[in-house]
Coordinates of N, CA and C and ligand atoms in Angstrom, one line a residue:
X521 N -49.9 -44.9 74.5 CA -49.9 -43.7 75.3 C -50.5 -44.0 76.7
X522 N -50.1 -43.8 77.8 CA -50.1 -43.7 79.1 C -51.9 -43.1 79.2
X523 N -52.6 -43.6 79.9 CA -53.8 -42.6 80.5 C -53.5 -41.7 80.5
X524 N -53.2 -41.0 81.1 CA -53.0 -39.3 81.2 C -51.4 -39.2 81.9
X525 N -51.4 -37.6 81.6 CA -50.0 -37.5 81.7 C -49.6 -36.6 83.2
X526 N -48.6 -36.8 83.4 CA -48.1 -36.0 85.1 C -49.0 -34.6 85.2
X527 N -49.2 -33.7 83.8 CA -49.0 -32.6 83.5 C -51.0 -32.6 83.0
X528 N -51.4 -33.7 83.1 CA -52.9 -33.8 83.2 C -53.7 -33.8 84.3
X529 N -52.4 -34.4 85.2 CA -53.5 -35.2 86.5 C -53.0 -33.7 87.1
X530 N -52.1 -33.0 86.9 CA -51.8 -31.2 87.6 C -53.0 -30.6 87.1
X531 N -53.6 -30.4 85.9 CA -54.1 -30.0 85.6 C -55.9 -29.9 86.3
X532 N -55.8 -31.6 86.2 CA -57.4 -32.0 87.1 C -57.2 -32.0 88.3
X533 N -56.6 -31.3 89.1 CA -56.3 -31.2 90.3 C -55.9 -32.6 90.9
X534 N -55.2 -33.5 90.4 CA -55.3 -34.7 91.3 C -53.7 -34.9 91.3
X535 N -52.9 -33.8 91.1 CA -51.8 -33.6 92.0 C -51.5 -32.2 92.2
X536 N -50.9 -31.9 93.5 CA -50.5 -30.8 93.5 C -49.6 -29.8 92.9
X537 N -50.0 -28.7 92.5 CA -49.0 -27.6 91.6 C -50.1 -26.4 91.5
X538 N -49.1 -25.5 91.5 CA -50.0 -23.7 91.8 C -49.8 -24.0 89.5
X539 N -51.2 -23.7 89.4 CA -51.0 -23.1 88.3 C -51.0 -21.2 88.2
X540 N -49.9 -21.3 87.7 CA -49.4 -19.5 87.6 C -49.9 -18.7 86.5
X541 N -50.6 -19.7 85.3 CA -51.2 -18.9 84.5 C -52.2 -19.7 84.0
X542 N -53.1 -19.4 83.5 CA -54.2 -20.6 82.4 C -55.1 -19.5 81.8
X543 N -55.4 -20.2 80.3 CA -56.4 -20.1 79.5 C -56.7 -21.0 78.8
X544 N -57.7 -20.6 77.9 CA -58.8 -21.7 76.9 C -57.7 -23.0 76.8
X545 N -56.7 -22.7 76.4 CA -56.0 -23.8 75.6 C -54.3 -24.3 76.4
X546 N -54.0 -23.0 77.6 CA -52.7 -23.4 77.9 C -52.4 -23.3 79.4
X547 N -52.0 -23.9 79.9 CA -51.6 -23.4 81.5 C -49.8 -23.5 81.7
X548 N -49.6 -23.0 83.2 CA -47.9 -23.0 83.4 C -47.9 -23.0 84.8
X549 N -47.1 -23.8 85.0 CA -46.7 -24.4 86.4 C -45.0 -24.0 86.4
X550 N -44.3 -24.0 87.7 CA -43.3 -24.0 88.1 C -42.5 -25.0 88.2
X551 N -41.1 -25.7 87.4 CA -40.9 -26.4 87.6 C -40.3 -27.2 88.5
X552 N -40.8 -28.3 89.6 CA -40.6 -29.0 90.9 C -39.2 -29.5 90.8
X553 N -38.5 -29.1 90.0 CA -37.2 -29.8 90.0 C -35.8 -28.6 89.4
X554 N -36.3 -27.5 89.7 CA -36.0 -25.8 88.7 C -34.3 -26.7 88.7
X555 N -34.4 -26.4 87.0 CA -32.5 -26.1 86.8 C -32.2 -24.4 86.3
X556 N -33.2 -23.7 87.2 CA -32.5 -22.2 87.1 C -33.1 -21.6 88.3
X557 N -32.7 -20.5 88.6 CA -33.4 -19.5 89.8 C -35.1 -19.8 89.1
X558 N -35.3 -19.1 87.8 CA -36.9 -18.9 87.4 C -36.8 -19.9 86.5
X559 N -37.7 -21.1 86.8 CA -38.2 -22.3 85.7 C -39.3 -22.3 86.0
X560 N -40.0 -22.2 84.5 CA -41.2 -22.0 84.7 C -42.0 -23.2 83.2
X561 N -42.9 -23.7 83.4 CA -43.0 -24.9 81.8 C -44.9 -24.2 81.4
X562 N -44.7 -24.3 80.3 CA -45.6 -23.9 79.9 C -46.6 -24.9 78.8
X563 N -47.9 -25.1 79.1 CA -48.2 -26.6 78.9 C -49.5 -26.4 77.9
X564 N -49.6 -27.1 77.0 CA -51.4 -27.5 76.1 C -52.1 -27.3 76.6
X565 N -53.2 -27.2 76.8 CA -54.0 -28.5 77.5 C -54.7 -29.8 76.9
X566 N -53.9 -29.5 75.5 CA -54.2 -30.6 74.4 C -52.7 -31.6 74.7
X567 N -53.0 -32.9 74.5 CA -52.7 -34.1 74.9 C -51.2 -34.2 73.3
X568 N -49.8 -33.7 73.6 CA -49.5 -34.0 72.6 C -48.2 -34.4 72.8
X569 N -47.6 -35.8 72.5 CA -47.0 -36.7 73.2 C -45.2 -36.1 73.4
X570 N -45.0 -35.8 72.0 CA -44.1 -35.3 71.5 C -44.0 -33.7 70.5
X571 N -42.4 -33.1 70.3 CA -42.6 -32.5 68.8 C -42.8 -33.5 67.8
X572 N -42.5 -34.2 67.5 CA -42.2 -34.9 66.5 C -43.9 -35.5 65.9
X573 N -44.8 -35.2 67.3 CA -46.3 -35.9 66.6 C -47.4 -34.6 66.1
X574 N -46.3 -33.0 66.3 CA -46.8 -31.7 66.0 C -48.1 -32.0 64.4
X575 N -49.1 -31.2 64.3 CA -49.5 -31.4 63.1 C -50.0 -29.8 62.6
X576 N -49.8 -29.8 61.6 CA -50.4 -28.5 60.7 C -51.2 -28.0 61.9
X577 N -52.3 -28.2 62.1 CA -53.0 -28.1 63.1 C -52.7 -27.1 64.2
X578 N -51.5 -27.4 64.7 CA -51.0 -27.4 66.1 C -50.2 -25.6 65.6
X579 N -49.9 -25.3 64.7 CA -49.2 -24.0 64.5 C -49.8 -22.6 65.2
X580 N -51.0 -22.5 65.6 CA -51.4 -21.6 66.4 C -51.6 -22.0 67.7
X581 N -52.0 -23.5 68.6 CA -51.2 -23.3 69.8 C -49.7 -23.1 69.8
X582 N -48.6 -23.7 69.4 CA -47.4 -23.7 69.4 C -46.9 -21.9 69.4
X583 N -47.5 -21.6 68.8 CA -46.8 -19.7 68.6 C -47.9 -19.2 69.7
X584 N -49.0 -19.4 70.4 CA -49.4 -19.1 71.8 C -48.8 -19.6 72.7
X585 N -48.0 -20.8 72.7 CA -47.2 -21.1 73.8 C -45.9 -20.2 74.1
X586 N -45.7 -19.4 72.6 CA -44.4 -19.0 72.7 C -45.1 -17.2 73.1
X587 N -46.2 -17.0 72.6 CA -46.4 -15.9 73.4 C -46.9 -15.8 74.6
X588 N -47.2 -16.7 75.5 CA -47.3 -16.8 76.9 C -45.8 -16.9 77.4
X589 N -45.1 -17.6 76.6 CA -43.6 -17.6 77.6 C -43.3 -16.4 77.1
X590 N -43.1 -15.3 76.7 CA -42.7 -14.5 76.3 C -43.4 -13.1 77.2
X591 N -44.8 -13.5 77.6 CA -45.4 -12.5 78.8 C -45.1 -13.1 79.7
X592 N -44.8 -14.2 80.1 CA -44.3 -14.7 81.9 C -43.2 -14.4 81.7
X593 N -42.2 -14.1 80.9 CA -40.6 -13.6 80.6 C -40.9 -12.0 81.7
X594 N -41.8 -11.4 80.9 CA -41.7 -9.8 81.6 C -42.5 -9.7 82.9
X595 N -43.4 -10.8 83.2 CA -44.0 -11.0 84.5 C -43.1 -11.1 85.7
X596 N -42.4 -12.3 85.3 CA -41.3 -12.7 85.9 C -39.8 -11.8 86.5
X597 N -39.7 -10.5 85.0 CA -38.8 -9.6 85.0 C -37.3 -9.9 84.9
X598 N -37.7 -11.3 83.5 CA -36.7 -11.5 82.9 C -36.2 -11.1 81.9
X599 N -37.1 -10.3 81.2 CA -36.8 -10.3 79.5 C -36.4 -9.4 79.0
X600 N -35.3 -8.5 79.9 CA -34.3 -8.0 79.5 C -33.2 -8.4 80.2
X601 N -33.1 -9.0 81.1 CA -31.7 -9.7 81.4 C -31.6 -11.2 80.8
X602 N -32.6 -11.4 80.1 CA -32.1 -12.5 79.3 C -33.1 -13.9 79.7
X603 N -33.1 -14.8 78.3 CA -34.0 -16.2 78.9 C -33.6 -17.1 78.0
X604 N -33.7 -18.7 78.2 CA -34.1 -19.7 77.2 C -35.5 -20.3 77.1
X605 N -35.8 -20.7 75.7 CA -36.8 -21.5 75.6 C -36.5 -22.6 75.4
X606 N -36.8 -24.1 75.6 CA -36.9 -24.8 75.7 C -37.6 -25.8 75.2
X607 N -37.5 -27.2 74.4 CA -38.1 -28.2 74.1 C -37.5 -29.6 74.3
X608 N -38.1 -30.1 74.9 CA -37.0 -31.5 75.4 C -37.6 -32.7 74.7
X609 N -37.2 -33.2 73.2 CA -38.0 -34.3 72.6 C -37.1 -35.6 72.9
X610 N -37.7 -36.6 73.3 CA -37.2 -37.9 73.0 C -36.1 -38.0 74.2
X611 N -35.6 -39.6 74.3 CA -34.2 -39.7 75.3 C -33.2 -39.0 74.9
X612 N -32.7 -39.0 73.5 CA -31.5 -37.8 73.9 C -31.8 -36.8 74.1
X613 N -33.2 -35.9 73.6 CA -33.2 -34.5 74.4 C -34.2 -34.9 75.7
X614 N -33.8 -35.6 76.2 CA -33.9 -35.2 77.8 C -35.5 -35.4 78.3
X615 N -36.4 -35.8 77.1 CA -37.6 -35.5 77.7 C -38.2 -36.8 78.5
X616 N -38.8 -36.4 79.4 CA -38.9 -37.6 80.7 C -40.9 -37.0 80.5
X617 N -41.4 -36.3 79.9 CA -42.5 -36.5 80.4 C -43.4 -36.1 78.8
X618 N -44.2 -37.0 78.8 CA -44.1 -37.1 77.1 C -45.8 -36.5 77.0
X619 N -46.0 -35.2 77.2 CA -47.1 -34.2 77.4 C -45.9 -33.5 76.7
X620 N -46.0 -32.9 75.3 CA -45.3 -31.0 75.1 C -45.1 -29.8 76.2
X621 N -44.0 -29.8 76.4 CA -44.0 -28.8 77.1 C -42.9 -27.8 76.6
X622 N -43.0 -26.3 77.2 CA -41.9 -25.5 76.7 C -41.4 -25.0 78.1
X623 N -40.1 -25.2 78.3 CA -39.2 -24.6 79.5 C -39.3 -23.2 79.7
X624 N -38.9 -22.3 80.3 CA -38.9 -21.0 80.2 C -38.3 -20.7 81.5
X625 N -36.2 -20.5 81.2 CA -35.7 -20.9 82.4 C -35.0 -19.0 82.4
X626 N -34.4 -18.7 83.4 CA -34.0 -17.6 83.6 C -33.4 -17.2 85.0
X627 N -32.9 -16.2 84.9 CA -33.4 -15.1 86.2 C -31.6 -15.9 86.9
X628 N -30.7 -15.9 85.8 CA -29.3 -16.1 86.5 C -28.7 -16.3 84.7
X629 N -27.2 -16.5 85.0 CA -26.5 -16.5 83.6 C -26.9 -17.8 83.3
X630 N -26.9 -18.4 82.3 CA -27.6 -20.0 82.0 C -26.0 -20.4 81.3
X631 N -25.6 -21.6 81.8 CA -24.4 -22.8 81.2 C -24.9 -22.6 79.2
X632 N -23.9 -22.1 78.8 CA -23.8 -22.4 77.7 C -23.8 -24.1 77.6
X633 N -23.7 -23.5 75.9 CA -23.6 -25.3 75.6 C -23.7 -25.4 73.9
Ligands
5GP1046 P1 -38.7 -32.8 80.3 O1 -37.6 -33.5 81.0 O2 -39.8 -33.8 79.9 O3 -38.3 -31.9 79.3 O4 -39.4 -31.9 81.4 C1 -40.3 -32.4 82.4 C2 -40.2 -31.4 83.5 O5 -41.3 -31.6 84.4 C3 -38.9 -31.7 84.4 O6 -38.1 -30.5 84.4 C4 -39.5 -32.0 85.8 O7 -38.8 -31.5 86.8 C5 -40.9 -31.5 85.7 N1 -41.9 -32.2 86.5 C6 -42.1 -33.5 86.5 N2 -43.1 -33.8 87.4 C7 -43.5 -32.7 87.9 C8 -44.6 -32.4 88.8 O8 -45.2 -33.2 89.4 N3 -44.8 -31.0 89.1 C9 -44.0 -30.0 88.5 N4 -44.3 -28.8 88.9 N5 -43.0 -30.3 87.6 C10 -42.8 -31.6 87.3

């Protein structure tokens, strides 16, 4: 594992990013690269590389991640016109940054698939 991760050094201020929400255990930044009008990632602050390295453990941050994306959904004043969530594991799902993160894109019709 890498020293720390893109989504660490955001965190310790040693790169720049507005964090839009934080508590005890999770923060959420805006994604610098949005593939929608509203991309928003929603982050640990625990160090966890992949899903695949998830542990018993991890079941009550994981369902707080999904209820923070689920209050930035109505913050946002997506969550009745609609949203996806998001998990990008491994090269074929797309994940480039190996910190867990959950997507939380919206706020336009989203590309099926
Ligand atoms: P993944 O591809 O791992 O599922 O998602 C990583 C996401 O992090 C990408 O959508 C990418 O645009 C975003 N990202 C990478 N580096 C930074 C950064 O320095 N700041 C912000 N705000 N987002 C980043």
């Amino acid at each position: 594992m890498e020293e720390k991760s893109i989504f660490q050094m955001i965190l310790d201020k040693e790169i720049e990013s507005e964090i839009i929400y934080e508590d005890d255990k999770i923060f959420c930044i805006k994604d610098i690269n949005p593939a929608a009008k509203i991309h928003l990632l929603i982050i640990p602050k625990k160090r966890i590389e992949t899903i695949n390295d998830l542990q018993e453990e991890d079941k009550d941050l994981i369902g707080s991640m999904v209820l923070v994306a689920k209050e930035l959904a109505k913050k946002y004043e997506i969550d009745e016109s609609g949203y996806r969530l998001v998990w990008n594991t491994n090269e074929d799902g797309g994940q480039t940054v190996y910190h867990i993160h959950l997507h939380l894109l919206g706020g336009q019709k989203l590309r099926e698939f």
